Amino acid sequence: MDVNFQRETSDIQISLNKEFFISYTILPDGYKPLLNPLETQRAIKKIKDYFQDELAYGLKLRRVSAPLFVTPESGLNDNLNGVERRVEFTLKDMNEQNMEIVQSLAKWKRFVLGKYGIMPGNGIYTDMNAIRRDEELDNLHSIYVDQWDWEKVITKEQRSKEYLHETVNIIYNAIKNLGDYVNRLYREVRTEIPNEIFFITSQELEDLYPNKTAKEREDLICQEQGAVFIEKIGGVLKSGEKHDGRAPDYDDWELNGDIILWNEVLERAFEISSMGIRVDADAMERQLREAGNEDRKDLSFHKAILKDELPYSIGGGIGQSRLCMFFLRKAHIGEVQVSVWPDEMIEECKQNGIFLL
């Protein structure tokens, strides 16, 4: 083939890629990172070490090892909103057994609580590393997800709004203590959050701002309150829309929610944690039916819930890179984790003072 033709074809393809590239990147005016890359790397370790100790102490958790992949038949992978594609591969030494990279460990953790015989009032946490191939890449979203996944055994009586709020306050206090710690370590990096978190249901929020989208409502309430727990996420609101998607087989949609902070650097709501009291047999049955996912009842995990073979629990995920990004006042999650980004985004960030690791 003619070399010049190859070169011209390549140039056309590059031009097409640029033409169809849609940037979702927020570029704050006059942004300048407060810590250089090496100082940032040191700060990341300090933040992670400090926070996981605070979390473990407050919730009575012990660290455990966690899987990077599971079998599809186990039903242990997180289906997220039900449309995201999972990363799959086969194992040569197990007759080409299909495996899936985890998207989160929401179900696996509850299974492990039963397997380890953990008693009510105690729980586990782990470093969860996942690949979410269908994420739309922007300042907050990467295909690489790193978070503390935690799960705690509770009693049937503790499946209540009061216990959920009590747990949210413990986690928020750990976040608040982390902020004070970072402010002491790095005088040039100061981030203040409210002493208390504000509670509101997704329906109350829709009633407050009926003509706004869910994300616009989050921005408005977070800018006003600074720190918010939006609860009851997953079900359909009066408008006929959902506030946000939730898989039907781990959180009880009446007893869950998100911890969201106001991000001054990006001037938008900033989700730190998704959590909730987990489904019992009744909630599992109801939510699978509402979501049209009743076929999942044949999976091992789901059978165990429906037969009351697993403990009642509460749990969630807390973004590691999100916490680092927030308290180090970074504009992009790629400043605190190593992932892959479109070339155009890398160049756009570079021109605006954002150094992606």
Short mmCIF file of C-alpha atoms in Angstrom, two decimals:
data_model
loop_
_atom_site.label_atom_id
_atom_site.label_comp_id
_atom_site.label_asym_id
_atom_site.label_seq_id
_atom_site.Cartn_x
_atom_site.Cartn_y
_atom_site.Cartn_z
CA MET A 1 0.00 0.00 0.00
CA ASP A 2 1.22 3.51 -0.79
CA VAL A 3 2.93 5.05 2.26
CA ASN A 4 1.49 8.50 1.59
CA PHE A 5 -2.03 7.00 1.42
CA GLN A 6 -1.45 5.25 4.75
CA ARG A 7 -0.27 8.50 6.31
CA GLU A 8 -3.24 10.44 4.92
CA THR A 9 -5.67 7.76 6.18
CA SER A 10 -4.07 7.93 9.63
CA ASP A 11 -4.32 11.74 9.65
CA ILE A 12 -8.01 11.54 8.70
CA GLN A 13 -8.66 9.06 11.52
CA ILE A 14 -6.91 11.29 14.05
CA SER A 15 -8.94 14.24 12.80
CA LEU A 16 -12.18 12.24 13.15
CA ASN A 17 -11.25 11.15 16.68
CA LYS A 18 -10.68 14.76 17.70
CA GLU A 19 -13.87 15.88 15.99
CA PHE A 20 -16.01 13.37 17.88
CA PHE A 21 -14.20 13.73 21.22
CA ILE A 22 -16.57 15.28 23.74
CA SER A 23 -14.84 16.79 26.75
CA TYR A 24 -16.61 16.41 30.09
CA THR A 25 -13.69 17.98 31.92
CA ILE A 26 -14.24 20.88 34.30
CA LEU A 27 -11.33 23.32 34.04
CA PRO A 28 -11.37 25.71 37.04
CA ASP A 29 -10.16 29.21 36.21
CA GLY A 30 -6.65 29.88 37.48
CA TYR A 31 -6.27 26.37 38.89
CA LYS A 32 -2.87 25.59 40.38
CA PRO A 33 -2.17 22.38 42.35
CA LEU A 34 -1.13 23.11 45.92
CA LEU A 35 1.19 20.07 46.13
CA ASN A 36 3.60 18.84 43.46
CA PRO A 37 3.32 15.22 42.20
CA LEU A 38 5.81 13.73 44.68
CA GLU A 39 4.33 15.58 47.64
CA THR A 40 0.91 14.46 46.43
CA GLN A 41 2.01 10.81 46.41
CA ARG A 42 3.23 11.10 50.01
CA ALA A 43 0.00 12.81 51.02
CA ILE A 44 -2.10 10.05 49.41
CA LYS A 45 -0.49 7.42 51.64
CA LYS A 46 -0.92 9.53 54.77
CA ILE A 47 -4.60 10.11 53.99
CA LYS A 48 -5.32 6.45 53.30
CA ASP A 49 -3.49 5.21 56.39
CA TYR A 50 -5.21 7.72 58.66
CA PHE A 51 -8.74 7.33 57.35
CA GLN A 52 -8.89 3.54 57.31
CA ASP A 53 -7.81 3.48 60.96
CA GLU A 54 -10.54 6.02 61.83
CA LEU A 55 -13.15 4.04 59.91
CA ALA A 56 -12.15 0.70 61.42
CA TYR A 57 -12.20 2.10 64.96
CA GLY A 58 -15.54 3.90 64.58
CA LEU A 59 -17.42 0.98 63.03
CA LYS A 60 -15.53 -1.91 64.70
CA LEU A 61 -14.15 -3.34 61.48
CA ARG A 62 -11.26 -5.67 60.70
CA ARG A 63 -9.37 -5.62 57.44
CA VAL A 64 -9.66 -8.66 55.15
CA SER A 65 -8.34 -9.61 51.72
CA ALA A 66 -10.74 -9.37 48.79
CA PRO A 67 -11.08 -10.83 45.28
CA LEU A 68 -10.30 -9.02 42.06
CA PHE A 69 -12.55 -11.39 40.09
CA VAL A 70 -15.49 -13.75 40.68
CA THR A 71 -17.45 -16.33 38.67
CA PRO A 72 -20.66 -15.15 36.95
CA GLU A 73 -22.60 -18.07 38.45
CA SER A 74 -21.92 -16.91 42.00
CA GLY A 75 -24.05 -13.79 41.56
CA LEU A 76 -21.48 -11.92 43.67
CA ASN A 77 -20.57 -9.25 41.14
CA ASP A 78 -22.21 -5.85 41.38
CA ASN A 79 -24.58 -5.21 38.47
CA LEU A 80 -24.54 -1.45 39.20
CA ASN A 81 -27.36 0.01 37.05
CA GLY A 82 -27.78 -3.25 35.14
CA VAL A 83 -26.40 -1.98 31.83
CA GLU A 84 -22.66 -1.72 32.47
CA ARG A 85 -20.52 -4.34 30.72
CA ARG A 86 -18.20 -6.36 32.94
CA VAL A 87 -14.61 -7.18 32.00
CA GLU A 88 -14.44 -10.94 31.37
CA PHE A 89 -11.76 -13.56 30.78
CA THR A 90 -11.33 -17.33 30.98
CA LEU A 91 -8.98 -19.52 33.05
CA LYS A 92 -6.81 -21.96 31.12
CA ASP A 93 -6.23 -24.31 34.07
CA MET A 94 -9.95 -24.52 34.95
CA ASN A 95 -11.35 -25.68 31.60
CA GLU A 96 -11.70 -22.09 30.37
CA GLN A 97 -13.98 -21.17 33.29
CA ASN A 98 -15.50 -17.71 32.75
CA MET A 99 -14.47 -15.04 35.25
CA GLU A 100 -15.49 -11.41 35.78
CA ILE A 101 -13.47 -8.50 37.16
CA VAL A 102 -15.48 -7.10 40.07
CA GLN A 103 -17.36 -3.81 39.70
CA SER A 104 -17.74 -3.59 43.48
CA LEU A 105 -17.86 -6.00 46.42
CA ALA A 106 -21.32 -5.15 47.76
CA LYS A 107 -22.54 -8.76 47.70
CA TRP A 108 -19.24 -10.53 48.33
CA LYS A 109 -18.79 -8.76 51.68
CA ARG A 110 -22.11 -9.98 53.04
CA PHE A 111 -21.32 -13.52 51.95
CA VAL A 112 -18.00 -13.29 53.81
CA LEU A 113 -19.65 -12.05 57.03
CA GLY A 114 -21.56 -15.32 57.12
CA LYS A 115 -18.58 -17.42 56.06
CA TYR A 116 -16.37 -15.97 58.82
CA GLY A 117 -19.11 -16.19 61.47
CA ILE A 118 -18.85 -12.51 62.40
CA MET A 119 -21.22 -11.46 65.20
CA PRO A 120 -23.57 -8.42 65.27
CA GLY A 121 -21.80 -5.15 66.02
CA ASN A 122 -18.63 -6.17 64.16
CA GLY A 123 -17.61 -6.16 60.53
CA ILE A 124 -14.93 -6.06 57.86
CA TYR A 125 -13.35 -3.62 55.43
CA THR A 126 -11.10 -4.14 52.46
CA ASP A 127 -9.29 -2.34 49.65
CA MET A 128 -11.53 -2.79 46.62
CA ASN A 129 -9.98 -2.38 43.18
CA ALA A 130 -12.33 -2.61 40.21
CA ILE A 131 -12.58 -1.91 36.50
CA ARG A 132 -15.69 -0.19 35.18
CA ARG A 133 -15.18 -0.14 31.44
CA ASP A 134 -18.30 1.90 30.62
CA GLU A 135 -17.61 4.92 32.83
CA GLU A 136 -17.80 8.31 31.10
CA LEU A 137 -14.39 9.76 31.91
CA ASP A 138 -14.33 13.17 33.55
CA ASN A 139 -12.94 14.92 36.64
CA LEU A 140 -14.59 12.42 39.00
CA HIS A 141 -14.86 9.20 37.00
CA SER A 142 -12.15 6.76 35.99
CA ILE A 143 -12.37 3.21 34.64
CA TYR A 144 -10.20 2.28 37.65
CA VAL A 145 -12.16 2.36 40.90
CA ASP A 146 -10.44 2.21 44.29
CA GLN A 147 -12.47 2.37 47.47
CA TRP A 148 -12.78 1.03 50.98
CA ASP A 149 -15.57 -1.51 50.87
CA TRP A 150 -16.95 -2.22 54.34
CA GLU A 151 -19.73 -4.39 55.77
CA LYS A 152 -21.03 -4.88 59.30
CA VAL A 153 -23.37 -7.46 60.86
CA ILE A 154 -26.51 -6.02 62.44
CA THR A 155 -29.63 -7.43 64.08
CA LYS A 156 -33.06 -7.48 62.48
CA GLU A 157 -34.15 -4.71 64.89
CA GLN A 158 -31.33 -2.48 63.65
CA ARG A 159 -32.75 -2.47 60.13
CA SER A 160 -34.05 1.06 60.73
CA LYS A 161 -33.67 4.67 59.69
CA GLU A 162 -32.29 5.51 63.14
CA TYR A 163 -29.48 2.98 62.88
CA LEU A 164 -28.68 4.09 59.32
CA HIS A 165 -28.36 7.72 60.49
CA GLU A 166 -26.20 6.69 63.45
CA THR A 167 -23.81 4.89 61.08
CA VAL A 168 -23.72 7.82 58.65
CA ASN A 169 -22.73 10.13 61.51
CA ILE A 170 -19.88 7.81 62.53
CA ILE A 171 -18.52 7.80 58.98
CA TYR A 172 -18.96 11.55 58.63
CA ASN A 173 -17.05 12.11 61.88
CA ALA A 174 -14.19 10.03 60.46
CA ILE A 175 -14.26 12.21 57.31
CA LYS A 176 -14.30 15.36 59.45
CA ASN A 177 -11.35 14.10 61.53
CA LEU A 178 -9.47 13.34 58.32
CA GLY A 179 -10.03 16.90 57.10
CA ASP A 180 -8.63 18.31 60.35
CA TYR A 181 -5.62 15.97 60.04
CA VAL A 182 -4.84 17.07 56.46
CA ASN A 183 -5.24 20.73 57.41
CA ARG A 184 -2.67 20.26 60.18
CA LEU A 185 -0.23 18.46 57.89
CA TYR A 186 -0.42 20.88 54.98
CA ARG A 187 -1.02 24.46 55.99
CA GLU A 188 -1.27 25.53 52.35
CA VAL A 189 -4.11 23.06 51.79
CA ARG A 190 -7.15 23.96 53.84
CA THR A 191 -10.61 22.47 53.35
CA GLU A 192 -13.44 23.11 55.77
CA ILE A 193 -16.61 21.01 56.00
CA PRO A 194 -19.60 21.46 58.37
CA ASN A 195 -19.53 19.93 61.83
CA GLU A 196 -22.73 18.00 61.05
CA ILE A 197 -24.17 16.34 57.97
CA PHE A 198 -27.65 17.24 56.68
CA PHE A 199 -30.19 14.45 56.05
CA ILE A 200 -32.82 14.58 53.29
CA THR A 201 -34.69 11.93 51.29
CA SER A 202 -34.60 11.83 47.49
CA GLN A 203 -38.35 12.58 47.43
CA GLU A 204 -38.02 15.55 49.78
CA LEU A 205 -35.25 16.85 47.53
CA GLU A 206 -37.43 16.48 44.42
CA ASP A 207 -40.27 18.28 46.21
CA LEU A 208 -37.85 21.08 47.11
CA TYR A 209 -36.58 21.53 43.53
CA PRO A 210 -39.30 19.99 41.30
CA ASN A 211 -38.10 21.60 38.07
CA LYS A 212 -34.46 20.51 38.38
CA THR A 213 -32.67 17.34 37.35
CA ALA A 214 -31.37 14.98 40.03
CA LYS A 215 -27.80 16.23 39.60
CA GLU A 216 -28.91 19.87 39.71
CA ARG A 217 -30.82 19.14 42.92
CA GLU A 218 -27.68 17.60 44.43
CA ASP A 219 -25.65 20.67 43.50
CA LEU A 220 -28.19 23.05 45.03
CA ILE A 221 -28.62 21.22 48.34
CA CYS A 222 -24.88 20.57 48.73
CA GLN A 223 -23.95 24.18 48.02
CA GLU A 224 -26.47 25.24 50.66
CA GLN A 225 -25.60 22.66 53.35
CA GLY A 226 -21.96 21.72 52.62
CA ALA A 227 -22.42 18.05 53.54
CA VAL A 228 -25.55 16.01 52.78
CA PHE A 229 -26.83 12.45 53.09
CA ILE A 230 -29.44 11.87 50.40
CA GLU A 231 -31.41 8.79 51.40
CA LYS A 232 -33.92 6.39 49.81
CA ILE A 233 -32.23 5.98 46.42
CA GLY A 234 -33.26 3.39 43.84
CA GLY A 235 -37.03 3.54 43.78
CA VAL A 236 -39.22 5.63 41.48
CA LEU A 237 -40.15 9.13 42.70
CA LYS A 238 -43.51 10.92 42.29
CA SER A 239 -42.22 12.37 39.01
CA GLY A 240 -41.89 8.86 37.60
CA GLU A 241 -38.09 9.17 37.55
CA LYS A 242 -35.42 7.69 39.83
CA HIS A 243 -33.05 9.98 41.69
CA ASP A 244 -30.25 7.59 40.72
CA GLY A 245 -29.87 3.94 39.78
CA ARG A 246 -29.24 1.19 42.34
CA ALA A 247 -28.97 -2.53 41.82
CA PRO A 248 -32.03 -4.25 43.35
CA ASP A 249 -30.17 -6.99 45.17
CA TYR A 250 -27.93 -5.40 47.82
CA ASP A 251 -29.22 -2.08 49.26
CA ASP A 252 -32.72 -1.81 50.65
CA TRP A 253 -33.94 1.22 48.67
CA GLU A 254 -35.82 2.49 51.74
CA LEU A 255 -32.71 2.35 53.95
CA ASN A 256 -29.78 3.58 51.86
CA GLY A 257 -28.19 6.75 50.54
CA ASP A 258 -25.15 8.76 49.45
CA ILE A 259 -22.77 10.97 51.44
CA ILE A 260 -22.15 14.05 49.28
CA LEU A 261 -19.91 17.06 49.97
CA TRP A 262 -19.75 20.45 48.28
CA ASN A 263 -16.53 20.67 46.26
CA GLU A 264 -15.28 24.26 46.23
CA VAL A 265 -12.65 23.61 43.56
CA LEU A 266 -15.10 22.17 41.01
CA GLU A 267 -18.14 24.04 42.40
CA ARG A 268 -20.37 20.99 42.31
CA ALA A 269 -21.73 18.17 44.47
CA PHE A 270 -19.10 15.53 45.17
CA GLU A 271 -20.14 12.01 46.15
CA ILE A 272 -17.84 10.37 48.70
CA SER A 273 -19.78 7.28 49.67
CA SER A 274 -22.72 5.11 48.68
CA MET A 275 -24.05 2.92 51.49
CA GLY A 276 -27.08 1.33 53.05
CA ILE A 277 -28.75 -1.35 55.11
CA ARG A 278 -28.85 -4.44 52.92
CA VAL A 279 -31.90 -6.25 51.61
CA ASP A 280 -33.65 -8.90 53.63
CA ALA A 281 -35.70 -11.59 51.88
CA ASP A 282 -38.78 -9.37 51.56
CA ALA A 283 -36.89 -6.39 50.16
CA MET A 284 -34.95 -8.64 47.77
CA GLU A 285 -38.18 -10.19 46.46
CA ARG A 286 -39.88 -6.82 46.04
CA GLN A 287 -36.96 -5.01 44.39
CA LEU A 288 -36.12 -7.82 41.97
CA ARG A 289 -39.76 -7.76 40.88
CA GLU A 290 -39.79 -3.95 40.47
CA ALA A 291 -36.54 -4.04 38.49
CA GLY A 292 -37.63 -6.94 36.28
CA ASN A 293 -34.68 -9.04 37.49
CA GLU A 294 -36.49 -12.00 39.01
CA ASP A 295 -34.26 -14.35 36.98
CA ARG A 296 -31.45 -13.54 39.46
CA LYS A 297 -33.26 -15.56 42.14
CA ASP A 298 -31.57 -18.67 40.74
CA LEU A 299 -28.07 -17.34 41.57
CA SER A 300 -26.28 -18.64 44.66
CA PHE A 301 -26.09 -15.33 46.53
CA HIS A 302 -29.73 -14.49 45.91
CA LYS A 303 -30.91 -17.93 47.01
CA ALA A 304 -29.02 -17.49 50.27
CA ILE A 305 -30.74 -14.13 50.96
CA LEU A 306 -34.20 -15.45 50.11
CA LYS A 307 -33.67 -18.42 52.45
CA ASP A 308 -32.36 -16.14 55.28
CA GLU A 309 -29.00 -17.95 55.23
CA LEU A 310 -26.86 -14.79 55.37
CA PRO A 311 -26.66 -12.28 58.25
CA TYR A 312 -28.45 -8.94 58.24
CA SER A 313 -25.91 -6.25 57.43
CA ILE A 314 -25.14 -2.65 56.62
CA GLY A 315 -22.32 -1.63 54.33
CA GLY A 316 -20.99 0.62 51.62
CA GLY A 317 -18.06 1.94 49.67
CA ILE A 318 -15.95 5.03 50.35
CA GLY A 319 -13.88 6.37 47.46
CA GLN A 320 -10.17 6.40 48.25
CA SER A 321 -9.18 8.62 45.33
CA ARG A 322 -12.27 10.76 45.93
CA LEU A 323 -11.22 11.48 49.53
CA CYS A 324 -7.66 12.26 48.47
CA MET A 325 -8.87 14.49 45.66
CA PHE A 326 -11.25 16.38 47.93
CA PHE A 327 -8.92 17.09 50.84
CA LEU A 328 -5.88 17.84 48.67
CA ARG A 329 -8.04 20.25 46.64
CA LYS A 330 -7.33 18.56 43.32
CA ALA A 331 -9.35 19.33 40.18
CA HIS A 332 -9.16 15.87 38.58
CA ILE A 333 -9.17 12.33 39.95
CA GLY A 334 -6.23 11.56 37.66
CA GLU A 335 -4.11 13.77 39.94
CA VAL A 336 -4.40 11.20 42.74
CA GLN A 337 -4.59 7.87 40.87
CA VAL A 338 -2.99 6.32 37.80
CA SER A 339 -5.45 5.41 35.06
CA VAL A 340 -5.89 5.92 31.31
CA TRP A 341 -7.40 8.99 29.69
CA PRO A 342 -8.10 10.21 26.14
CA ASP A 343 -5.10 12.02 24.66
CA GLU A 344 -7.26 15.09 24.16
CA MET A 345 -8.17 15.16 27.85
CA ILE A 346 -4.54 14.79 28.89
CA GLU A 347 -3.56 17.72 26.68
CA GLU A 348 -6.53 19.81 27.83
CA CYS A 349 -5.61 19.23 31.46
CA LYS A 350 -1.93 19.97 30.87
CA GLN A 351 -2.78 23.32 29.29
CA ASN A 352 -4.84 24.21 32.35
CA GLY A 353 -2.36 23.30 35.07
CA ILE A 354 -3.80 19.83 35.83
CA PHE A 355 -1.03 17.17 36.06
CA LEU A 356 -2.41 13.67 35.54
CA LEU A 357 -0.30 10.95 37.17
#
